[in-house]
Coordinates of C-alpha atoms in Angstrom, one line a residue:
M1 CA 143.7 -12.2 357.3
S2 CA 143.6 -11.7 353.5
A3 CA 146.2 -9.6 351.7
P4 CA 145.0 -6.2 350.4
T5 CA 144.1 -6.2 346.8
A6 CA 146.1 -3.9 344.5
A7 CA 144.4 -0.9 343.0
P8 CA 143.6 -1.3 339.3
A9 CA 146.2 0.2 337.0
A10 CA 145.1 3.5 335.4
P11 CA 144.5 3.1 331.7
V12 CA 147.5 4.2 329.6
T13 CA 146.6 7.1 327.4
P14 CA 148.4 6.9 324.0
A15 CA 150.7 9.7 323.3
P16 CA 149.2 12.1 320.7
S17 CA 150.7 11.9 317.2
V18 CA 153.6 14.4 316.6
T19 CA 152.2 15.0 313.1
A20 CA 148.8 15.9 314.4
V21 CA 150.2 18.2 317.1
L22 CA 152.4 20.1 314.7
V23 CA 149.7 20.5 312.1
R24 CA 147.4 21.9 314.8
L25 CA 150.3 24.1 315.9
K26 CA 150.7 25.5 312.4
L27 CA 147.0 26.3 312.2
S28 CA 147.1 27.9 315.6
L29 CA 150.1 30.1 314.6
L30 CA 148.3 31.1 311.5
R31 CA 145.0 31.9 313.4
N32 CA 146.7 33.8 316.2
G33 CA 148.8 35.8 313.8
L34 CA 145.7 37.0 312.0
R35 CA 144.1 38.0 315.4
Q36 CA 147.0 40.4 316.1
S37 CA 145.7 43.3 314.0
T38 CA 143.0 44.1 311.4
G39 CA 145.7 45.3 309.0
R40 CA 147.5 42.0 309.1
R41 CA 144.3 40.1 308.6
A42 CA 143.4 42.3 305.6
A43 CA 146.8 41.9 304.1
Y44 CA 146.7 38.1 304.5
V45 CA 143.2 37.9 303.0
A46 CA 144.2 40.1 300.1
S47 CA 147.3 38.1 299.4
A48 CA 145.4 34.9 299.6
V49 CA 142.8 36.1 297.2
F50 CA 145.4 37.4 294.8
T51 CA 147.4 34.2 294.9
L52 CA 144.3 32.0 294.4
L53 CA 143.2 34.1 291.5
F54 CA 146.6 33.9 289.9
A55 CA 146.7 30.2 290.5
A56 CA 143.3 29.8 288.9
S57 CA 144.4 31.8 285.8
Q58 CA 147.5 29.6 285.5
L59 CA 145.4 26.5 285.9
I60 CA 143.0 27.7 283.1
G61 CA 146.0 28.6 280.9
L62 CA 147.6 25.2 281.3
I63 CA 144.3 23.4 280.6
A64 CA 144.0 25.5 277.4
L65 CA 147.4 24.2 276.4
R66 CA 146.2 20.6 276.3
G67 CA 146.8 19.2 272.9
H68 CA 149.4 21.8 272.0
A69 CA 152.5 20.5 270.4
H70 CA 154.8 22.1 273.0
A71 CA 152.5 21.8 276.1
A72 CA 154.8 19.3 277.7
S73 CA 157.8 21.6 277.4
V74 CA 155.9 24.4 279.0
A75 CA 154.6 22.2 281.9
V76 CA 158.1 20.7 282.6
L77 CA 159.8 24.1 282.7
L78 CA 157.0 25.5 284.8
V79 CA 157.5 22.8 287.5
A80 CA 161.3 23.3 287.3
V81 CA 161.0 27.0 287.9
L82 CA 158.4 26.3 290.7
A83 CA 160.9 24.0 292.5
L84 CA 163.6 26.7 292.1
G85 CA 161.3 29.2 293.8
W86 CA 160.7 26.8 296.7
A87 CA 164.5 26.3 297.1
V88 CA 165.3 30.0 297.1
M89 CA 162.4 31.6 299.0
P90 CA 163.4 30.3 302.5
L91 CA 166.8 32.1 302.1
F92 CA 165.1 35.4 301.5
F93 CA 162.0 35.2 303.6
P94 CA 163.0 33.1 306.7
G95 CA 160.4 34.9 308.8
G96 CA 157.5 34.1 306.6
D97 CA 156.7 30.8 308.4
E98 CA 157.4 30.5 312.2
T99 CA 157.8 26.7 311.8
L100 CA 160.7 27.1 309.4
D101 CA 163.0 27.5 312.5
P102 CA 163.4 24.1 314.0
T103 CA 165.6 25.5 316.8
R104 CA 162.3 26.4 318.5
L105 CA 161.9 22.6 319.1
V106 CA 165.4 21.9 320.4
M107 CA 164.3 21.5 324.0
L108 CA 161.5 19.1 323.3
P109 CA 162.0 15.3 323.5
L110 CA 161.5 14.6 319.8
R111 CA 163.3 12.2 317.6
P112 CA 164.4 13.4 314.1
R113 CA 162.4 10.9 312.0
P114 CA 159.0 11.5 313.5
L115 CA 159.8 15.2 313.6
V116 CA 160.6 15.3 309.9
R117 CA 157.3 13.6 309.1
A118 CA 155.4 16.0 311.2
L119 CA 157.2 19.1 309.8
L120 CA 156.6 17.8 306.3
A121 CA 152.9 17.4 307.0
A122 CA 152.7 20.8 308.6
S123 CA 154.4 22.4 305.6
L124 CA 151.5 21.3 303.4
V125 CA 149.3 23.7 305.2
G126 CA 149.3 27.2 303.7
I127 CA 148.7 29.2 300.5
G128 CA 152.1 28.2 299.0
P129 CA 151.4 24.5 298.8
L130 CA 147.8 25.1 297.5
F131 CA 149.2 27.4 294.8
T132 CA 151.8 24.7 293.9
L133 CA 149.1 22.0 293.8
C134 CA 147.0 24.1 291.4
L135 CA 150.0 24.5 289.0
L136 CA 150.9 20.8 289.2
A137 CA 147.3 19.8 288.6
G138 CA 147.2 22.1 285.5
S139 CA 150.5 20.6 284.3
V140 CA 149.2 17.1 284.5
I141 CA 146.0 18.0 282.7
A142 CA 148.0 19.7 280.0
V143 CA 150.2 16.7 279.2
A144 CA 148.3 13.6 280.2
D145 CA 146.6 11.6 277.5
G146 CA 144.6 8.6 278.6
A147 CA 143.7 6.9 281.9
A148 CA 147.2 5.5 282.5
A149 CA 148.8 8.9 282.0
F150 CA 146.3 10.6 284.4
A151 CA 147.0 7.9 287.0
V152 CA 150.8 8.4 286.7
G153 CA 150.2 12.2 286.7
V154 CA 148.2 12.0 290.0
V155 CA 151.1 10.1 291.7
G156 CA 153.6 12.4 290.1
A157 CA 151.8 15.5 291.2
V158 CA 151.8 14.3 294.8
L159 CA 155.5 13.4 294.7
A160 CA 156.4 16.7 293.0
L161 CA 154.5 18.7 295.8
L162 CA 156.3 16.7 298.5
V163 CA 159.7 17.3 296.8
C164 CA 159.1 21.0 296.6
V165 CA 158.1 21.2 300.3
A166 CA 161.0 18.9 301.4
L167 CA 163.4 21.0 299.3
A168 CA 162.3 24.2 301.0
R169 CA 162.6 22.5 304.4
T170 CA 166.0 21.1 303.7
V171 CA 167.4 24.4 302.6
A172 CA 165.8 26.2 305.6
T173 CA 167.1 23.7 308.1
A174 CA 170.6 23.6 306.6
N175 CA 170.8 27.4 306.8
T176 CA 168.8 28.1 310.0
R177 CA 171.7 29.5 311.9
L178 CA 172.9 31.5 308.9
L179 CA 169.4 33.0 308.4
T180 CA 169.2 34.2 312.0
S181 CA 172.7 35.9 311.8
R182 CA 173.7 39.2 310.2
K183 CA 174.6 37.5 306.9
G184 CA 171.2 36.0 306.8
R185 CA 169.6 39.4 307.2
D186 CA 171.8 40.6 304.3
L187 CA 170.2 37.9 302.2
A188 CA 166.7 38.9 303.2
V189 CA 167.4 42.6 302.5
L190 CA 168.6 41.6 299.0
S191 CA 165.5 39.6 298.2
G192 CA 163.9 42.7 296.5
L193 CA 166.9 42.8 294.1
V194 CA 166.5 39.1 293.2
I195 CA 162.8 39.6 292.5
A196 CA 163.5 42.7 290.4
V197 CA 166.2 41.0 288.4
G198 CA 164.1 37.9 288.0
A199 CA 161.1 39.9 286.8
Q200 CA 163.3 41.5 284.1
V201 CA 164.6 38.1 283.0
V202 CA 161.1 36.7 282.8
N203 CA 160.0 39.8 280.9
F204 CA 162.8 39.4 278.4
G205 CA 162.2 35.7 278.0
A206 CA 158.5 36.3 277.4
Q207 CA 159.2 38.8 274.7
R208 CA 161.6 36.4 273.0
L209 CA 159.0 33.6 273.2
G210 CA 156.3 35.9 271.8
S211 CA 158.4 36.6 268.8
S212 CA 160.0 33.1 268.2
G213 CA 157.4 30.7 269.6
L214 CA 157.3 27.9 272.2
G215 CA 159.6 25.7 270.2
Q216 CA 162.6 27.3 271.8
L217 CA 161.7 25.6 275.1
D218 CA 162.0 22.1 273.8
P219 CA 165.8 21.6 274.2
A220 CA 165.7 22.8 277.8
A221 CA 162.6 20.8 278.5
D222 CA 164.2 17.6 277.1
V223 CA 166.9 17.9 279.8
L224 CA 164.8 19.1 282.7
R225 CA 162.2 16.3 282.3
W226 CA 164.9 14.0 283.8
V227 CA 165.5 16.4 286.8
P228 CA 163.1 16.0 289.8
P229 CA 160.5 17.2 290.4
A230 CA 160.0 18.1 286.8
S231 CA 160.5 14.5 286.0
A232 CA 157.1 13.7 287.6
I233 CA 155.4 15.8 284.8
G234 CA 157.7 14.1 282.3
A235 CA 156.4 10.8 283.5
A236 CA 152.8 11.7 282.8
D237 CA 153.8 12.9 279.3
A238 CA 155.7 9.6 278.7
A239 CA 152.8 7.5 279.9
G240 CA 150.5 9.3 277.5
E241 CA 152.8 8.4 274.6
G242 CA 152.9 4.8 275.7
A243 CA 156.5 4.9 277.0
Y244 CA 155.6 3.2 280.3
G245 CA 159.2 2.2 281.1
V246 CA 160.3 5.8 280.8
A247 CA 157.4 6.9 282.9
V248 CA 158.2 4.5 285.7
L249 CA 161.9 5.5 285.6
Q250 CA 161.0 9.2 285.9
L251 CA 158.6 8.6 288.7
A252 CA 161.4 6.6 290.4
L253 CA 163.7 9.5 290.0
T254 CA 161.2 11.8 291.7
A255 CA 160.7 9.3 294.6
L256 CA 164.4 8.9 295.0
A257 CA 164.9 12.7 295.1
L258 CA 162.2 12.9 297.8
A259 CA 163.9 10.1 299.9
G260 CA 167.3 11.8 299.5
L261 CA 165.9 15.2 300.5
V262 CA 164.2 13.7 303.6
A263 CA 167.5 12.0 304.6
V264 CA 169.5 15.2 304.2
W265 CA 166.9 17.1 306.1
S266 CA 166.9 14.6 308.9
R267 CA 170.7 14.7 309.2
H268 CA 170.8 18.5 309.3
L269 CA 167.9 18.5 311.8
T270 CA 169.8 16.1 314.1
R271 CA 172.9 18.2 313.9
L272 CA 171.0 21.4 314.5
M273 CA 169.3 19.9 317.6
T274 CA 172.4 18.3 319.1
E275 CA 175.4 20.5 318.3
P276 CA 176.1 24.0 319.8
D277 CA 175.7 27.1 317.6
G278 CA 179.1 28.1 316.2
S279 CA 177.9 29.9 313.1
T280 CA 178.8 33.3 314.5
L281 CA 182.1 32.4 316.0
Q282 CA 185.3 33.3 314.1
P283 CA 188.9 32.2 314.6
A284 CA 191.0 34.3 316.8
A285 CA 193.0 35.5 313.9
D286 CA 189.8 37.0 312.3
T287 CA 188.8 38.9 315.4
A288 CA 192.2 40.3 316.2
V289 CA 192.8 44.0 315.8
R290 CA 194.2 44.7 312.4
G291 CA 196.0 47.6 311.0
S292 CA 194.8 49.6 308.0
T293 CA 193.6 47.5 305.0
G294 CA 195.1 47.6 301.6
L295 CA 192.5 50.1 300.5
G296 CA 193.3 52.3 303.5
R297 CA 196.9 52.5 302.4
L298 CA 195.9 53.8 299.0
L299 CA 193.7 56.6 300.4
P300 CA 194.9 60.0 301.4
G301 CA 195.7 60.7 305.0
G302 CA 193.6 62.7 307.5
R303 CA 189.9 63.0 307.6
T304 CA 189.3 62.4 303.9
G305 CA 190.9 59.0 303.9
T306 CA 189.2 58.0 307.1
V307 CA 185.7 59.0 305.9
V308 CA 186.2 57.3 302.5
E309 CA 187.3 54.0 304.1
R310 CA 184.4 54.2 306.6
A311 CA 181.9 54.8 303.8
L312 CA 183.2 51.8 301.8
R313 CA 183.1 49.6 304.9
Y314 CA 179.4 50.5 305.3
V315 CA 178.8 49.4 301.7
W316 CA 180.3 46.0 302.5
R317 CA 179.0 45.4 306.1
D318 CA 175.7 47.3 306.6
P319 CA 172.8 45.3 305.2
K320 CA 170.7 48.3 304.2
T321 CA 173.6 50.1 302.6
K322 CA 174.7 47.0 300.8
A323 CA 171.2 46.4 299.5
A324 CA 170.9 49.9 298.2
W325 CA 174.2 49.7 296.4
V326 CA 173.6 46.2 294.9
T327 CA 170.1 47.3 293.7
S328 CA 171.4 50.4 292.1
L329 CA 174.3 48.6 290.5
A330 CA 172.0 45.9 289.1
I331 CA 169.2 48.2 287.8
G332 CA 171.8 50.6 286.3
L333 CA 173.1 47.7 284.3
I334 CA 169.8 45.9 283.5
V335 CA 167.9 48.8 282.0
P336 CA 170.5 49.8 279.3
V337 CA 171.7 46.3 278.6
F338 CA 168.3 44.6 278.3
N339 CA 167.0 47.3 276.1
A340 CA 170.1 47.1 273.9
V341 CA 169.8 43.3 273.6
Q342 CA 166.1 43.7 272.6
G343 CA 167.0 46.2 269.9
T344 CA 164.9 49.0 271.5
G345 CA 167.6 50.7 273.4
S346 CA 169.6 53.9 273.1
I347 CA 173.1 54.6 274.3
Y348 CA 171.6 57.4 276.5
F349 CA 170.0 54.6 278.6
A350 CA 173.5 54.1 280.0
C351 CA 172.8 57.2 282.1
F352 CA 170.7 55.0 284.3
A353 CA 173.9 53.8 285.9
A354 CA 175.0 57.2 286.9
G355 CA 171.5 58.2 288.0
M356 CA 170.8 55.1 290.1
L357 CA 174.2 55.4 291.9
G358 CA 173.8 59.2 292.3
I359 CA 170.7 58.6 294.3
L360 CA 172.9 57.1 297.0
M361 CA 174.3 60.5 297.8
Y362 CA 171.0 61.5 299.2
N363 CA 170.4 61.3 302.9
Q364 CA 174.1 60.7 303.6
F365 CA 173.7 61.3 307.4
G366 CA 170.6 59.2 307.7
Q367 CA 172.6 56.2 306.5
D368 CA 174.7 56.5 309.7
T369 CA 171.5 56.4 311.9
S370 CA 172.2 57.1 315.6
A371 CA 175.9 56.6 315.1
F372 CA 176.0 60.0 313.4
W373 CA 176.6 61.6 316.8
M374 CA 180.2 60.4 316.7
V375 CA 180.6 62.2 313.3
A376 CA 178.8 65.3 314.6
T377 CA 181.3 65.7 317.5
T378 CA 184.1 66.1 314.9
I379 CA 182.3 68.9 312.9
A380 CA 182.9 72.3 314.4
T381 CA 183.1 74.5 311.4
A382 CA 181.9 74.8 307.8
R383 CA 185.3 73.6 306.7
D384 CA 184.9 70.4 308.7
A385 CA 181.5 69.8 307.1
Y386 CA 182.9 70.4 303.7
V387 CA 185.7 67.9 304.1
E388 CA 183.2 65.3 305.5
L389 CA 180.8 65.8 302.5
R390 CA 183.7 65.8 300.0
A391 CA 185.0 62.6 301.4
R392 CA 181.6 60.9 301.2
A393 CA 181.2 62.0 297.6
L394 CA 184.7 60.7 296.8
A395 CA 183.8 57.3 298.3
L396 CA 180.8 57.2 296.0
L397 CA 182.9 58.2 293.0
V398 CA 185.4 55.4 293.7
I399 CA 182.8 52.9 292.5
T400 CA 180.4 55.1 290.4
L401 CA 182.9 56.6 287.9
P402 CA 184.4 53.3 286.7
Y403 CA 181.0 51.5 286.8
A404 CA 179.2 54.2 284.8
T405 CA 182.0 54.2 282.3
L406 CA 181.8 50.4 282.0
V407 CA 178.0 50.4 281.5
T408 CA 178.2 53.1 278.8
V409 CA 181.0 51.2 276.9
V410 CA 179.0 47.9 277.1
T411 CA 175.9 49.6 275.9
A412 CA 177.8 51.2 273.0
A413 CA 179.3 47.9 272.1
L414 CA 175.9 46.1 272.1
L415 CA 174.3 48.8 270.0
G416 CA 177.3 49.4 267.8
D417 CA 177.0 53.1 268.4
W418 CA 180.6 54.1 269.1
A419 CA 180.1 57.6 267.6
R420 CA 177.9 58.7 270.5
L421 CA 180.1 57.2 273.2
P422 CA 181.8 60.5 274.2
E423 CA 178.6 62.5 274.5
A424 CA 176.9 59.6 276.4
L425 CA 179.8 59.5 278.9
G426 CA 179.8 63.3 279.2
L427 CA 176.1 63.3 279.9
S428 CA 176.6 60.6 282.6
F429 CA 179.3 62.5 284.3
A430 CA 177.3 65.7 284.2
L431 CA 174.3 63.9 285.7
L432 CA 176.4 62.3 288.3
G433 CA 177.9 65.7 289.3
A434 CA 174.4 67.3 289.5
M435 CA 173.1 64.4 291.8
L436 CA 176.2 64.7 294.0
A437 CA 175.6 68.4 294.4
T438 CA 171.8 68.1 295.1
G439 CA 172.4 65.0 297.3
A440 CA 174.8 66.9 299.5
W441 CA 172.4 69.8 299.9
T442 CA 169.3 67.7 300.6
S443 CA 171.3 65.6 303.1
A444 CA 171.8 68.7 305.2
R445 CA 168.3 70.2 304.6
F446 CA 166.0 67.1 304.6
P447 CA 167.7 64.3 306.7
Y448 CA 165.6 61.3 307.8
S449 CA 166.3 58.1 309.7
I450 CA 166.6 54.7 308.1
P451 CA 165.4 51.9 310.4
Q452 CA 168.0 49.1 310.8
E453 CA 165.5 46.3 311.4
G454 CA 162.8 45.2 308.9
Y455 CA 162.3 46.2 305.4
K456 CA 161.3 49.9 305.9
N457 CA 163.7 52.5 304.5
V458 CA 162.0 55.5 306.3
A459 CA 161.2 55.9 309.9
P460 CA 157.5 56.5 310.8
G461 CA 156.5 60.1 310.3
Q462 CA 159.4 61.0 308.0
A463 CA 158.0 59.8 304.6
G464 CA 157.3 63.4 303.6
L465 CA 161.0 64.3 304.2
A466 CA 162.1 61.3 302.2
W467 CA 159.9 62.2 299.2
I468 CA 161.1 65.9 299.3
S469 CA 164.8 64.8 299.7
I470 CA 164.9 62.2 296.9
F471 CA 162.4 63.4 294.3
G472 CA 162.9 67.1 294.9
G473 CA 166.7 66.6 294.6
M474 CA 166.2 64.6 291.4
V475 CA 164.2 67.4 289.9
A476 CA 166.8 69.9 290.9
A477 CA 169.5 67.6 289.4
A478 CA 167.6 67.5 286.1
L479 CA 167.4 71.3 286.1
L480 CA 171.1 71.6 286.7
C481 CA 171.8 69.2 283.8
A482 CA 169.5 71.1 281.5
P483 CA 172.3 73.3 280.0
F484 CA 174.5 70.3 279.2
I485 CA 171.5 68.5 277.8
A486 CA 170.7 71.5 275.6
L487 CA 174.3 71.5 274.4
T488 CA 174.1 67.8 273.6
I489 CA 170.9 68.3 271.6
W490 CA 172.5 71.3 269.7
V491 CA 175.5 69.2 268.8
N492 CA 173.3 66.4 267.4
I493 CA 171.1 68.7 265.3
S494 CA 173.9 71.1 264.2
A495 CA 175.4 70.6 260.7
D496 CA 178.9 70.7 262.3
G497 CA 177.9 68.6 265.3
E498 CA 180.2 65.6 264.4
D499 CA 183.2 67.9 264.8
W500 CA 182.1 69.0 268.3
A501 CA 180.8 65.7 269.6
P502 CA 184.1 64.4 271.0
L503 CA 184.4 67.5 273.1
L504 CA 181.2 66.6 275.0
L505 CA 183.1 64.1 277.1
P506 CA 185.6 66.6 278.7
V507 CA 183.0 69.3 278.9
G508 CA 180.6 67.0 280.7
A509 CA 183.3 65.8 283.1
A510 CA 184.3 69.4 283.9
Y511 CA 180.6 70.5 284.2
G512 CA 179.9 67.7 286.6
A513 CA 183.0 68.4 288.7
G514 CA 182.1 72.1 288.8
I515 CA 178.5 71.5 289.9
T516 CA 179.7 69.0 292.6
F517 CA 182.2 71.5 294.0
L518 CA 179.5 74.2 294.1
G519 CA 177.0 71.9 295.7
L520 CA 179.4 70.8 298.4
R521 CA 180.4 74.4 299.1
L522 CA 176.8 75.4 299.5
A523 CA 175.9 72.4 301.6
A524 CA 178.8 72.6 304.1
P525 CA 177.7 75.8 306.0
R526 CA 174.1 74.4 306.1
T527 CA 175.4 71.1 307.6
A528 CA 177.5 72.9 310.3
E529 CA 174.5 75.1 311.2
R530 CA 171.9 72.3 311.4
L531 CA 173.9 69.6 313.2
P532 CA 171.5 69.4 316.2
E533 CA 168.5 69.1 313.9
I534 CA 170.3 66.6 311.7
L535 CA 171.3 64.5 314.7
T536 CA 167.7 64.5 316.0
A537 CA 166.2 63.5 312.6
V538 CA 168.6 60.6 311.8
S539 CA 168.4 59.2 315.3
R540 CA 164.6 58.4 315.1
G541 CA 163.4 54.9 314.5

């Protein structure tokens, strides 16, 4: 009897490439995200069209620079700034790409090296890499001279693109657990500030270049052409000049930077996928119950000190409140200082500091969101409401008064206009007092909720309340300041104005203090009467 024959072995199906799978996953995430809503699809298409048009304009501009004496300097600096953007953006927009969070892949049996290659390939899919490739292509065309230079430029452009993407991935992976924590949300909320400040810096630099020429870029470009990935564009320029040894060295630097970034990325990825998350854990000493802080010991006792300390803690700990404060502080300094440096400013621009910080008095109760009910339970009379509002105004003044004074002094120093320093300070104090008064009243009359999640500062359906509260209050503050503004104008046009000008500082301080006191007195009864309505309004969203 013959032995039974064994069944033929089933053919072994090769495992699909991890790179191909993640690229398809990236495309699927993009496609499914666009299917969620028409608004999201329209926003994506509009942003893509705008980005591509901007990239095309930059490409045409770079091509037009070809043959210019300083074309290489412009191209090298452009690529350096582009790499800086790739490094910074993951910190501020971690939710922009779902694949930036490798913790989603922790439970999959994937090795770090194949995963790094796959994530690097998937990162090349999107509008950002296409925009970067357009700028790199334009930079190569602008600086390359000859076939060898173009060959080096093509290799350099590919290496530069990979360095930018790997840099973004490395930063994102190294800070993944930070970006998903409260501190990471603080960074995301502050992204608008960075963009605003960066725009002012770029505007200032463009004006300086327009008046002095592109030659000012040469010293910085001579250094950055040896810093990857800008060194890749420097290699194309060097090859065009016949310095092939320099070109090879600069390409080698770019390739070495890419290898180093991939190695660091792989090490962080391995640690992220094998070690427990301890980013939100603190030593026992940090979590122990502590007594009053040093600041608390300096504040008065009772309700006033408690409210001031609570408000200042919100400034430091609450992401939305912190973002509002930092933005106001930055813009209040940027506007007068930048205008003074450019020679187009006035010392009265220093009032921007008081104005921007005075806006923070508006919607005081909305900043507490649903936690305001604990404050509401302690307000039974108009006197309680007055003490609460007075303490909140005092917390704002603790920072605003010295800061507005500092900005005014700095502006006067930059302009050399010390004669108008007293009246500028007096006007700042009067404006601040008017905004504190109107802010207290609008906080009671037009409260609205501030969502804690996302980037919205107004809950749905309350935009009208926000507009009335802020802009209506600002108009009222301007009207309240009108008498002091008229007095300032009279002092400047009067024949005896120089003798009276120093008195504008104490008069402005007294005027602002008086308006603040009056505004708080008028707002306190309204606050006590409308507590249920205020609580309902600020608890939405």
